[in-house]
CSV table of C-alpha atoms in Angstrom, one decimal:
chain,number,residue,atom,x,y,z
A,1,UNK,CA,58.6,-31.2,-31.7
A,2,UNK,CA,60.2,-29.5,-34.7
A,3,UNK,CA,62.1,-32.6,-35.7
A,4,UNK,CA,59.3,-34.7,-35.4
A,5,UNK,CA,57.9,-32.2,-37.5
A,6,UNK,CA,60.3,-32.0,-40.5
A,7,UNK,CA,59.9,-35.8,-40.2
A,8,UNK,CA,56.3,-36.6,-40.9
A,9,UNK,CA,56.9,-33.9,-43.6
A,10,UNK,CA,59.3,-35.7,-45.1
A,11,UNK,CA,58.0,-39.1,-44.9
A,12,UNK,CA,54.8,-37.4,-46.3
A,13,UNK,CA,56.6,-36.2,-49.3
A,14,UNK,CA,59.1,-39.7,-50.1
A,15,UNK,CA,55.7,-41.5,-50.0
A,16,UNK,CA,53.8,-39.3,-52.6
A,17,UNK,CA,56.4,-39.5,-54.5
A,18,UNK,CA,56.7,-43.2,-54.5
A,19,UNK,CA,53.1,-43.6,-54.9
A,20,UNK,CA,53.3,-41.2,-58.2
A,21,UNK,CA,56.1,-43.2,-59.4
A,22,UNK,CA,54.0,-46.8,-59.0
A,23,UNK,CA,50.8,-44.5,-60.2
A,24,UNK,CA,53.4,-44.2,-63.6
A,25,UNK,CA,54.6,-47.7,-63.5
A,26,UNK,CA,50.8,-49.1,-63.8
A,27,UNK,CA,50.0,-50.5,-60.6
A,28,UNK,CA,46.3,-50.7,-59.9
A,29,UNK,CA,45.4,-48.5,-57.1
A,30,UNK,CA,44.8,-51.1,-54.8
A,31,UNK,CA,47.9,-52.5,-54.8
A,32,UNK,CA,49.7,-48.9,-54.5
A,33,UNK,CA,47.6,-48.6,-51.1
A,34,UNK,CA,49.1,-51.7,-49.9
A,35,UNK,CA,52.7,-51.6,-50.8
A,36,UNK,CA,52.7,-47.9,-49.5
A,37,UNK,CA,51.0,-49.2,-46.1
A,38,UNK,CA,53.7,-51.3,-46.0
A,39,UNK,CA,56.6,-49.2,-46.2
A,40,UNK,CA,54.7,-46.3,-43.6
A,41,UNK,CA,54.5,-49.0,-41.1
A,42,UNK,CA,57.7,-49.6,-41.5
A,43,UNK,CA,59.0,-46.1,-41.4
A,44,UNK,CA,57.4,-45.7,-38.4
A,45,UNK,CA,53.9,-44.2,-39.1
A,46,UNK,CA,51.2,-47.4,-38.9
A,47,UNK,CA,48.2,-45.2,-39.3
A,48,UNK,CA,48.9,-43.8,-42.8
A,49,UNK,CA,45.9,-43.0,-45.5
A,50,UNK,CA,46.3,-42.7,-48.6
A,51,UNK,CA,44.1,-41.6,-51.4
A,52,UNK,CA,45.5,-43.0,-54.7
A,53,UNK,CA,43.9,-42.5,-58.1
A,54,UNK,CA,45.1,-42.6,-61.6
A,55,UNK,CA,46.7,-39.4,-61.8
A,56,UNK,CA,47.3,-38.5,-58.6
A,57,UNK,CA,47.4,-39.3,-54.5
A,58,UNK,CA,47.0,-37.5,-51.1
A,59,UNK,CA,48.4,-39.2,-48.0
A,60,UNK,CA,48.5,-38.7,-44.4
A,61,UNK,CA,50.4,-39.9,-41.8
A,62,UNK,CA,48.1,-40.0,-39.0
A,63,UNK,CA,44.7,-39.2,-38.8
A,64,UNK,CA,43.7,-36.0,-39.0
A,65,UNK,CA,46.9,-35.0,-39.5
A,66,UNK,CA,48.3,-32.8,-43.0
A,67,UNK,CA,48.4,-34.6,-45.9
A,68,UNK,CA,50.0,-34.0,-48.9
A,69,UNK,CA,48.7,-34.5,-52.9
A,70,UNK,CA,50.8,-35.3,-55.7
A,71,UNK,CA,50.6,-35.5,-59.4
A,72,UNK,CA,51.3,-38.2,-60.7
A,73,UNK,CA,54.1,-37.9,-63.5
A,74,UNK,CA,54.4,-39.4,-67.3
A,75,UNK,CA,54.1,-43.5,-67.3
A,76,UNK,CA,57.5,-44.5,-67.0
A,77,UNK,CA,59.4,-47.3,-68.6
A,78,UNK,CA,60.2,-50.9,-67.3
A,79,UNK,CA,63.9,-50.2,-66.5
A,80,UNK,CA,62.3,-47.1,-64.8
A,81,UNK,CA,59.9,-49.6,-63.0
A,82,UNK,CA,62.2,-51.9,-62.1
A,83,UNK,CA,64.3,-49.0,-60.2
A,84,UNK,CA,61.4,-48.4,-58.8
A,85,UNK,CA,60.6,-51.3,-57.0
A,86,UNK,CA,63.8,-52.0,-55.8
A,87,UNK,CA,64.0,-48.5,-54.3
A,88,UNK,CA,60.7,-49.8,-52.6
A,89,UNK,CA,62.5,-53.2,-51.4
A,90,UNK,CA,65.4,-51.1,-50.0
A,91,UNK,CA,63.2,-49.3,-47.8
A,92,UNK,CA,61.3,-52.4,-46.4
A,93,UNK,CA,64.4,-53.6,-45.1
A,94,UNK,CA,65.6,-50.6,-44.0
A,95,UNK,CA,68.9,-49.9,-46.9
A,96,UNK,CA,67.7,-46.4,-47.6
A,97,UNK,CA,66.9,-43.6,-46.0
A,98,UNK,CA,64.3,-41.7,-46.5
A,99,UNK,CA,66.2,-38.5,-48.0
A,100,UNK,CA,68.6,-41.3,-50.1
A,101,UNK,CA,65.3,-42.7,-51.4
A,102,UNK,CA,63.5,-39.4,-52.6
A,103,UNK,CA,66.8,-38.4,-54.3
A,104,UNK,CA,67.0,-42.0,-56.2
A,105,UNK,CA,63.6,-41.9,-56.9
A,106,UNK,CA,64.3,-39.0,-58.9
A,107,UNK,CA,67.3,-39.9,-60.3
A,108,UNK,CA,65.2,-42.5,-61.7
A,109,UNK,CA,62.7,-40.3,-63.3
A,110,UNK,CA,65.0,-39.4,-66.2
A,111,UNK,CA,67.2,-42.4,-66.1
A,112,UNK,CA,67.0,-43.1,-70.2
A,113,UNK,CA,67.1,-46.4,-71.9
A,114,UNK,CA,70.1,-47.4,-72.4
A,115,UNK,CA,70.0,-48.8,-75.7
A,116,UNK,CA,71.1,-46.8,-78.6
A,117,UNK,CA,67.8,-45.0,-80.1
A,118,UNK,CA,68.1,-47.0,-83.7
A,119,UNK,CA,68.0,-50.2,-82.0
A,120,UNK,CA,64.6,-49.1,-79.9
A,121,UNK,CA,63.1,-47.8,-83.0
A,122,UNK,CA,63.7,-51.3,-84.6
A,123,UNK,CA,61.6,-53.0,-81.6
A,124,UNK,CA,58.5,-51.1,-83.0
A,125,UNK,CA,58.3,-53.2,-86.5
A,126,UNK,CA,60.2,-56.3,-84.3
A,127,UNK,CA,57.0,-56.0,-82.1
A,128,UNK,CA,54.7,-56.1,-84.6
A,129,UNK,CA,55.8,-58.6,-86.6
A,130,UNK,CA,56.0,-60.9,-83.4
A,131,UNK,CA,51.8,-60.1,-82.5
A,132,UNK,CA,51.0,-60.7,-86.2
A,133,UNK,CA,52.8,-64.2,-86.3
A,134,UNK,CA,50.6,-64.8,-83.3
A,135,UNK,CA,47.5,-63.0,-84.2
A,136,UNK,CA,47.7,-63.1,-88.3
A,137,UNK,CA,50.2,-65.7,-89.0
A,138,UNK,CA,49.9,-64.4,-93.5
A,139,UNK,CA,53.2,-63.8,-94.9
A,140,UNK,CA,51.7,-60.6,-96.8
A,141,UNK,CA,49.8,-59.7,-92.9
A,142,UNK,CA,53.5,-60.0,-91.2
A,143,UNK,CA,54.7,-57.6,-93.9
A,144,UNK,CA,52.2,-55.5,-94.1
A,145,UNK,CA,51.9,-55.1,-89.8
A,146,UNK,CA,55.9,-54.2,-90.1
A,147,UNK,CA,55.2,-50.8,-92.6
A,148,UNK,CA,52.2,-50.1,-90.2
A,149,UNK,CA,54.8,-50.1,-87.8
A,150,UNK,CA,57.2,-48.1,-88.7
A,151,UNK,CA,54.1,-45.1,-89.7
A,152,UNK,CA,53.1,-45.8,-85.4
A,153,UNK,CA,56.8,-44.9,-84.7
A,154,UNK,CA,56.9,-42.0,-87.0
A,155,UNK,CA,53.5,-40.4,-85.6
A,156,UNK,CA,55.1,-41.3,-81.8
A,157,UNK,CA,58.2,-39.1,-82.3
A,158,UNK,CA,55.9,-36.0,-84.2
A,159,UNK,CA,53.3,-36.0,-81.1
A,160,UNK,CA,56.3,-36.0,-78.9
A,161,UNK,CA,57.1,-32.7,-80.6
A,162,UNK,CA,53.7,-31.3,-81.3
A,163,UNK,CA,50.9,-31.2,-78.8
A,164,UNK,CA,47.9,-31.4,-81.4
A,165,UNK,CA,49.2,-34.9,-83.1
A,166,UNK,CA,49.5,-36.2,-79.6
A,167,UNK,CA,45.7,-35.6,-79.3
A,168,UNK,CA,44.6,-37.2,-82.2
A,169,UNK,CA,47.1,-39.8,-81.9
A,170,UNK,CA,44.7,-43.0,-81.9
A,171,UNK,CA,42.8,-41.5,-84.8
A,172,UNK,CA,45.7,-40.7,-87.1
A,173,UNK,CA,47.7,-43.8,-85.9
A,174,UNK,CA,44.6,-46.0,-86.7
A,175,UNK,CA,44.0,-43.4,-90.1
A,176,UNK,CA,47.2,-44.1,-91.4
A,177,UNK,CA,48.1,-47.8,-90.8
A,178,UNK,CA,44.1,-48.5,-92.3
A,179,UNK,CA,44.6,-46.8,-95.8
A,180,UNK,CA,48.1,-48.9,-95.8
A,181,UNK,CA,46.4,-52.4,-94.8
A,182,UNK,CA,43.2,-51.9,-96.2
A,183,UNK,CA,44.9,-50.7,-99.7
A,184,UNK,CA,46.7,-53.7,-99.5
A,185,UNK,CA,43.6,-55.9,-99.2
A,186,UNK,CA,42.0,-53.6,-101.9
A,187,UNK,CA,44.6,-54.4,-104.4
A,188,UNK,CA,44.5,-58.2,-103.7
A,189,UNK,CA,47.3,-57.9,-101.9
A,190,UNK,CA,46.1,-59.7,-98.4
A,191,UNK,CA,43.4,-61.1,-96.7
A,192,UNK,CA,42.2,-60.6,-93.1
A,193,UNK,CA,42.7,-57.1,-93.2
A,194,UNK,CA,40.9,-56.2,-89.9
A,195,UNK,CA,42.8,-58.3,-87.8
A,196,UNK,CA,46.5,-56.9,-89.5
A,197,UNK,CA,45.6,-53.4,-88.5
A,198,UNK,CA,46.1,-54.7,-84.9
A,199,UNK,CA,49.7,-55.6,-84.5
A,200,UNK,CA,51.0,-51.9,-85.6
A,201,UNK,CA,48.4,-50.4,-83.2
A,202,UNK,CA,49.2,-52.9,-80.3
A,203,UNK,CA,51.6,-50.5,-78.1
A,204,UNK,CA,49.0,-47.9,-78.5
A,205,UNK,CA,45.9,-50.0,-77.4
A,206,UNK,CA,44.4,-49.3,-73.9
A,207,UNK,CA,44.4,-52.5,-73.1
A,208,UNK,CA,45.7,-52.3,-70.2
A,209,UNK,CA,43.6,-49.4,-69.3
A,210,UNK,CA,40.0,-51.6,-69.4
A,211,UNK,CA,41.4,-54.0,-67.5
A,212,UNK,CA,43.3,-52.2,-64.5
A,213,UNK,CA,39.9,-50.4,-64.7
A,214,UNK,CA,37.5,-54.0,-64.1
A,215,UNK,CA,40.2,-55.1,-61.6
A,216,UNK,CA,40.0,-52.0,-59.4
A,217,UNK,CA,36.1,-51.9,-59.6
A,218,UNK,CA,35.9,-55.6,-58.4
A,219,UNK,CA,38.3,-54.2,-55.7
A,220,UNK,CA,36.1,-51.5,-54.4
A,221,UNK,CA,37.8,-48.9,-56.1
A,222,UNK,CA,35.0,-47.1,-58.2
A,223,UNK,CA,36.4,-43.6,-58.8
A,224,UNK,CA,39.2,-44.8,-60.0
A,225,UNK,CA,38.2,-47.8,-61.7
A,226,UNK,CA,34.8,-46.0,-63.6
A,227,UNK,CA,37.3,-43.1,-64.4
A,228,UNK,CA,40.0,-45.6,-66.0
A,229,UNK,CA,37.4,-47.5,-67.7
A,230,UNK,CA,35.7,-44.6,-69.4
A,231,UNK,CA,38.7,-43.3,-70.4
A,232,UNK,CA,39.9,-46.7,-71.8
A,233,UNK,CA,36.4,-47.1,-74.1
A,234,UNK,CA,37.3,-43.8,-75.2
A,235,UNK,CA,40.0,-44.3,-76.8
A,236,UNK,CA,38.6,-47.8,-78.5
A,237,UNK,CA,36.7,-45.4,-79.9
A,238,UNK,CA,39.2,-42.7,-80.9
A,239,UNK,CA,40.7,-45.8,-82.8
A,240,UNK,CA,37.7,-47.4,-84.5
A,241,UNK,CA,37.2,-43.7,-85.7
A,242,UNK,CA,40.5,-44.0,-87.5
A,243,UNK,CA,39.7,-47.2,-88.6
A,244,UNK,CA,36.6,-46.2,-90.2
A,245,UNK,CA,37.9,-42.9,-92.2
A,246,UNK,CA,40.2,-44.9,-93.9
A,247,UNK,CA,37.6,-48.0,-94.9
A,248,UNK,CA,35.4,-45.1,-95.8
A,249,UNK,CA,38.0,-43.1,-98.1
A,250,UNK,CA,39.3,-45.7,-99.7
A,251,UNK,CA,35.2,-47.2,-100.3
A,252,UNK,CA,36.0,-51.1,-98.4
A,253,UNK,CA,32.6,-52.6,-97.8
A,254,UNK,CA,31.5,-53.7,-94.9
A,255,UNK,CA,31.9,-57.0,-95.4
A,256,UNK,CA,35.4,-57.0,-95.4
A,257,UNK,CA,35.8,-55.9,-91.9
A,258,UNK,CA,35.4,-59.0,-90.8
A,259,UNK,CA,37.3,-61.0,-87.8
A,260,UNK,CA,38.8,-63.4,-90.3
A,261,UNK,CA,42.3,-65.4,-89.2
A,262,UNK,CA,44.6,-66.2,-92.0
A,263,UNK,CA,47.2,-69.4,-91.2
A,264,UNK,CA,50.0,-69.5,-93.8
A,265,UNK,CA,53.1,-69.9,-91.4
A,266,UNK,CA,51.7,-72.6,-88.9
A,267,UNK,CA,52.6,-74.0,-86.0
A,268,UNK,CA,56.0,-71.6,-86.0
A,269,UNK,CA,54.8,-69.2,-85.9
A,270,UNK,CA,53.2,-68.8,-82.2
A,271,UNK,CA,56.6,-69.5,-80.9
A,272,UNK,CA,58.7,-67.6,-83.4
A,273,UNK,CA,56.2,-64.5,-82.5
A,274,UNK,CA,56.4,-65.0,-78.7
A,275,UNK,CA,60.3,-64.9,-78.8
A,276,UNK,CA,60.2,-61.8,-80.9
A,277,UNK,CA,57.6,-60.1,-78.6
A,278,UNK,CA,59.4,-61.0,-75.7
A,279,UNK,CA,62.6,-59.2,-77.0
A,280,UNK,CA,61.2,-56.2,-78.7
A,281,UNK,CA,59.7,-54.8,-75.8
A,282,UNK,CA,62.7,-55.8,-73.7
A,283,UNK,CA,64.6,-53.6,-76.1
A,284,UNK,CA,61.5,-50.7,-76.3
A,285,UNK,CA,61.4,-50.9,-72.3
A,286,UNK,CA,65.0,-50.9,-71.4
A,287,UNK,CA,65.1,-54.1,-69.9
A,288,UNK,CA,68.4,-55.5,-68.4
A,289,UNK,CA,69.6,-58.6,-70.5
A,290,UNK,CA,70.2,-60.6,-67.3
A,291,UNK,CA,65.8,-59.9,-66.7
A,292,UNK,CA,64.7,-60.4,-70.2
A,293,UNK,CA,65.1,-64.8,-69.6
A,294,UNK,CA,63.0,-64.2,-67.0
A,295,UNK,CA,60.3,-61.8,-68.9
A,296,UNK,CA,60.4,-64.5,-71.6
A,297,UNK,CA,59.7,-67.3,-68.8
A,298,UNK,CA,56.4,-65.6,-67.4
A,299,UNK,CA,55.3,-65.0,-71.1
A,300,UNK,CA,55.4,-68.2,-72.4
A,301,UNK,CA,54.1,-69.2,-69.1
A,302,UNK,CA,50.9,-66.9,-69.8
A,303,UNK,CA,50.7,-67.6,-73.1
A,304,UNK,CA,50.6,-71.0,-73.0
A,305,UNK,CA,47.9,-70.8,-70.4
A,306,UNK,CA,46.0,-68.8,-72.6
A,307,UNK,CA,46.0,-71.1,-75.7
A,308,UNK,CA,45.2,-74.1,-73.3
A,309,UNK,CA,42.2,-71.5,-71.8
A,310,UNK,CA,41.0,-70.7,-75.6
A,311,UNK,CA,40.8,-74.7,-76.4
A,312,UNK,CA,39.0,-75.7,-73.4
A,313,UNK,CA,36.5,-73.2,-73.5
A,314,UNK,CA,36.2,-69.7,-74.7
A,315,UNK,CA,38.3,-66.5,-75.1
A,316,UNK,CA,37.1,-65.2,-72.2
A,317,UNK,CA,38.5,-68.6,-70.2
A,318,UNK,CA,41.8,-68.0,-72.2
A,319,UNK,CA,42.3,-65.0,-70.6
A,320,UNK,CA,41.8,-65.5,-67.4
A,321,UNK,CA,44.1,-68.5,-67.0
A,322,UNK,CA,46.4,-66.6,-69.0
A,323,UNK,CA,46.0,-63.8,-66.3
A,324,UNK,CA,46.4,-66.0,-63.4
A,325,UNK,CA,49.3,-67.7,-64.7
A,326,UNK,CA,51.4,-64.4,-65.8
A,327,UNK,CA,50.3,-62.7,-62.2
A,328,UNK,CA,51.3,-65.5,-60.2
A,329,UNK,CA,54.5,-66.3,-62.3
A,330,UNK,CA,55.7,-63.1,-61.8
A,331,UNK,CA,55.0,-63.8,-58.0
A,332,UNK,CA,56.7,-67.0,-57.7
A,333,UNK,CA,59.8,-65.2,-59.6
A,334,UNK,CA,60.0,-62.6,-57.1
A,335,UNK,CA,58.9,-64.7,-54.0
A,336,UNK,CA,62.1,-66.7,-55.0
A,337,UNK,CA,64.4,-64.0,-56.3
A,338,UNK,CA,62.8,-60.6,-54.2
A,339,UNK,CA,65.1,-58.3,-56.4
A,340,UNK,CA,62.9,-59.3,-59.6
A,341,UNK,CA,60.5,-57.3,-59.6
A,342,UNK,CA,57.2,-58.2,-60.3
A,343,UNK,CA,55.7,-55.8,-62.1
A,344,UNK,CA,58.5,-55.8,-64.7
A,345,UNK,CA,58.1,-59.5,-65.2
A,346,UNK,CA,54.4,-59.3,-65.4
A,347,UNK,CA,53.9,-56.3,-67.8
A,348,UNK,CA,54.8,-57.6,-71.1
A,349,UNK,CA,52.7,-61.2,-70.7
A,350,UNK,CA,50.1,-58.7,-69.8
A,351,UNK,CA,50.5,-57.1,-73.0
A,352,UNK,CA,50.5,-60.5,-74.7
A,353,UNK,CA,46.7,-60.9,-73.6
A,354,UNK,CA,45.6,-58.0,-76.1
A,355,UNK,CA,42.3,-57.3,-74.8
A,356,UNK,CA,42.5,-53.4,-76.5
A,357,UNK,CA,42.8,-55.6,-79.7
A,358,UNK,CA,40.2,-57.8,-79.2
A,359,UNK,CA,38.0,-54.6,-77.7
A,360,UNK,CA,38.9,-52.7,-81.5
A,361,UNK,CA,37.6,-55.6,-83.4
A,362,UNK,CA,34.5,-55.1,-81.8
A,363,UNK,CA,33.8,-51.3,-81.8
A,364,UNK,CA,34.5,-51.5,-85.2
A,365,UNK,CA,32.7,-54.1,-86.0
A,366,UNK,CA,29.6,-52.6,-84.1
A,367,UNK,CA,30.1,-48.7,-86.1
A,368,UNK,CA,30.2,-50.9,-89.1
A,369,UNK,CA,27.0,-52.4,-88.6
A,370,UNK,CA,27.8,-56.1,-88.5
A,371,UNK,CA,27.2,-56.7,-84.6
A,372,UNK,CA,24.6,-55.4,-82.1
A,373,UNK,CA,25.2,-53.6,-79.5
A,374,UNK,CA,24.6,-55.7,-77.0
A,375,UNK,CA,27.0,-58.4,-78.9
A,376,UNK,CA,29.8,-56.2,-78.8
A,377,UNK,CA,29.1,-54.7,-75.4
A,378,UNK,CA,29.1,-58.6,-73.6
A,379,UNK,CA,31.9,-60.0,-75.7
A,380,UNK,CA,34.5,-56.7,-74.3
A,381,UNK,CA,32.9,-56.5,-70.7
A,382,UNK,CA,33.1,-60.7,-70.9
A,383,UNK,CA,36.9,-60.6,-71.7
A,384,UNK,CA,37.9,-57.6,-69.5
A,385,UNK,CA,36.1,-59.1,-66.4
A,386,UNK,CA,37.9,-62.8,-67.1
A,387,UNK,CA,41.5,-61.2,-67.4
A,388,UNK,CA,40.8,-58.7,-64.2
A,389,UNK,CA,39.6,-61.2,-62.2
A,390,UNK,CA,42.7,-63.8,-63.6
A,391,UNK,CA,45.0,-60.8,-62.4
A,392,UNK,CA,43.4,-60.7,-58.9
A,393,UNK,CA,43.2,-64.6,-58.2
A,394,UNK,CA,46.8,-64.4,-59.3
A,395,UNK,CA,47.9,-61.3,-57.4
A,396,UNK,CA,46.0,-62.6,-54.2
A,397,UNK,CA,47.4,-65.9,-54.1
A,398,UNK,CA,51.0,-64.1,-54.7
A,399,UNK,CA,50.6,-62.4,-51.8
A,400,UNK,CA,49.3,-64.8,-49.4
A,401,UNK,CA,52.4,-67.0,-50.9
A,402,UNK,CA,54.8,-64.1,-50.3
A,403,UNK,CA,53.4,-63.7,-46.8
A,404,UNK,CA,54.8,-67.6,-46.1
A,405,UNK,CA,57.7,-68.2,-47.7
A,406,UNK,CA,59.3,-65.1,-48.4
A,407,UNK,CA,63.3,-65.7,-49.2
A,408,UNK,CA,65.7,-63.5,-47.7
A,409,UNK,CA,67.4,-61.1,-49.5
A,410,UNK,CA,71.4,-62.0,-50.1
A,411,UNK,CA,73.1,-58.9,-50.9
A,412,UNK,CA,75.5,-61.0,-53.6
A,413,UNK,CA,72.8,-61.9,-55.1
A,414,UNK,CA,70.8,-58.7,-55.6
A,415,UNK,CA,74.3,-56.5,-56.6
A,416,UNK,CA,74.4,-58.9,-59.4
A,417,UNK,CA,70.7,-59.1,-60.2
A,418,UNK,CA,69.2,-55.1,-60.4
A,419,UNK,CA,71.2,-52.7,-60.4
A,420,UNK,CA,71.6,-49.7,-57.5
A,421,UNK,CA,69.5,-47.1,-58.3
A,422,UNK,CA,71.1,-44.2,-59.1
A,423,UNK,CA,73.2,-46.3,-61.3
A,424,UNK,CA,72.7,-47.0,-65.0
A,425,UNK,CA,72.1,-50.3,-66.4
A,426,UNK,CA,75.1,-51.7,-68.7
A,427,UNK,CA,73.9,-51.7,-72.4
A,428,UNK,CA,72.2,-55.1,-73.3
């Protein structure tokens, strides 16, 4: 009875903290319930429930039983992720114990990127510079989103140090990049100004917040969901705040901000900007080089669909066939090669979909008077809804794919695909 015991208790506890982990890798909470379904059943314990929410979960093994709650940790990296999920896979199929996986799991919690810090730090203006090609395609915009850059990365190291400039960290990011860009437009430097603030702000955006939000509202999960939402409007506004201190200091009318495209580069430069963001966040994430051909694949993939989305109809359509291509990519990929994991494929073609940009053109636009309300309100909830459903259409046809034609795993494959857990990545 005792063993059975200790057991449950540590079953309990590998499970919290894989759901934490997932929780920190940004899986919607419906998908966390699933997966850790999965691995309970096979573990031995069928009847599991878990709670999961955005910064936490409680499970159970059986009902009725003792549960245990967890806080979830700081978001964690893709290399982090990718560790993750295979730690996940290795349980499925019954390669880890549970005791092997707790202590990998939190080997993997401080496993650092293995690139040298100078080279991450270069991603940041690499980044940008890749999202303004795409987004602001001005020679002067490009150049002007790489300096806005490189103030982002010097704010993210100080609020890493004090607690008070990670607090206000949309506002002063947004503050700061503003009185560079909109000086610039001042001084006759550059045109589109409002649209150049966003690359430099990008990595910051909650995008990804809104829309995990939409997607686990249309799944049924509303504390979550409302509480992910809220919190991801918030911070729109935290950086439209920004935004508008700087336009107001420096005395830029209101009819500059304005959602204006400039096209100097052309054609290139979508292509030229997708390779670049495709690379720079492999290098900011601590992807593995033998991943990052397949991160650029699902990219272009959702990209593309998005552009073809955006001819045919509206933004809203862009993105959600942008959605559904990069969410079922990213399936295929791993349905086909199980050691890819997903969510490491998917995550940066998610990024790619900016919705926290499009979301700050609006707010701002709305505080400076030149939309209504209801305008602004439509055109975000409009765009969030299309990309959340795109990601469940995409997810759900995954799945029921996965459920049919799952590959088997071949050890000689996955030892030269991911590596163990527990071990570090070689430099890329």
């Amino acid at each position: 009875m005792q063993d059975d015991a200790d057991r449950q208790t540590e079953t309990r506890a590998l499970l919290s903290e894989l759901g934490t982990a997932m929780i920190a890798s940004g899986q919607p909470v419906q998908e966390i319930e699933e997966e850790l379904a999965e691995v309970s059943a096979r573990l031995g314990y069928p009847d599991v429930q878990t709670a999961v929410g955005p910064t936490g979960l409680m499970v159970t093994l059986t009902p009725g039983g003792a549960s245990t709650y967890r806080s979830a940790h700081a978001g964690l990296r893709l290399h982090q992720s990718a560790s993750v999920r295979l730690i996940r896979h290795q349980l499925l199929v019954g390669e880890l114990t549970v005791a092997a996986a707790r202590d990998e799991l939190t080997a993997t919690a401080t496993r650092p990127v293995q690139q040298p810090q100078w080279l991450v730090a270069l991603a940041w203006p690499v980044l940008a510079v890749g999202i303004a090609l795409i987004l602001q395609p001005g020679w002067a915009n490009v150049a002007a989103a790489a300096v806005g850059a490189l103030i982002v990365l010097a704010l993210v190291q100080l609020a890493e140090r004090y607690e008070v400039v990670k607090a206000l960290l949309p506002t002063l990011a947004a503050f700061a990049v503003s009185l560079v860009v909109f000086g610039a437009a001042d001084a006759g430097l550059l045109e589109g100004p409002l649209r150049t603030v966003l690359p430099p702000l990008a990595v910051l955006l909650p995008g990804a917040l809104v829309v995990n939000g939409m997607s686990e509202l249309a799944s049924g999960h509303m504390q979550a969901g409302s509480a992910r939402l809220a919190y991801g409007l918030a911070q729109l506004g935290l950086f439209a705040l920004g935004l508008l201190m700087a336009t107001a200091l420096l005395r830029i009318p209101t009819q500059t901000l304005v959602n204006l495209r400039v096209d100097e580069i052309g054609w290139a430069g979508a292509p030229v900007g997708l390779v670049l963001i495709g690379a720079s966040i492999c290098l900011m994430e601590g992807v593995p080089l033998r991943l990052q051909g397949w991160v650029l694949l699902v990219l272009s993939l959702a990209f593309g669909a998005q552009v073809a989305g955006q001819e045919l109809g509206s933004i809203a359509l862009g993105g959600f066939v942008g959605a559904i291509a990069a969410s079922l990519g990213a399936s295929i990929v791993e349905l086909r090669r199980p050691l890819l994991p997903r969510l490491v494929l998917f995550l940066p073609a998610f990024w790619l979909l900016v919705p926290g940009s499009l979301g700050l053109v609006g707010v701002t636009e709305l505080a400076a008077g030149r939309e209504s309300v209801t305008d602004v309100a439509l055109g975000l909830l409009g765009v969030a809804i299309a990309i959340s459903l795109g990601l469940l259409v995409g997810s759900s046809v995954g799945r029921a794919l996965r459920g049919r034609f799952a590959a088997p795993v071949d050890p000689e494959a996955a030892a030269g695909t991911v590596g163990t857990p527990g071990s570090a990545a070689p430099a890329t």
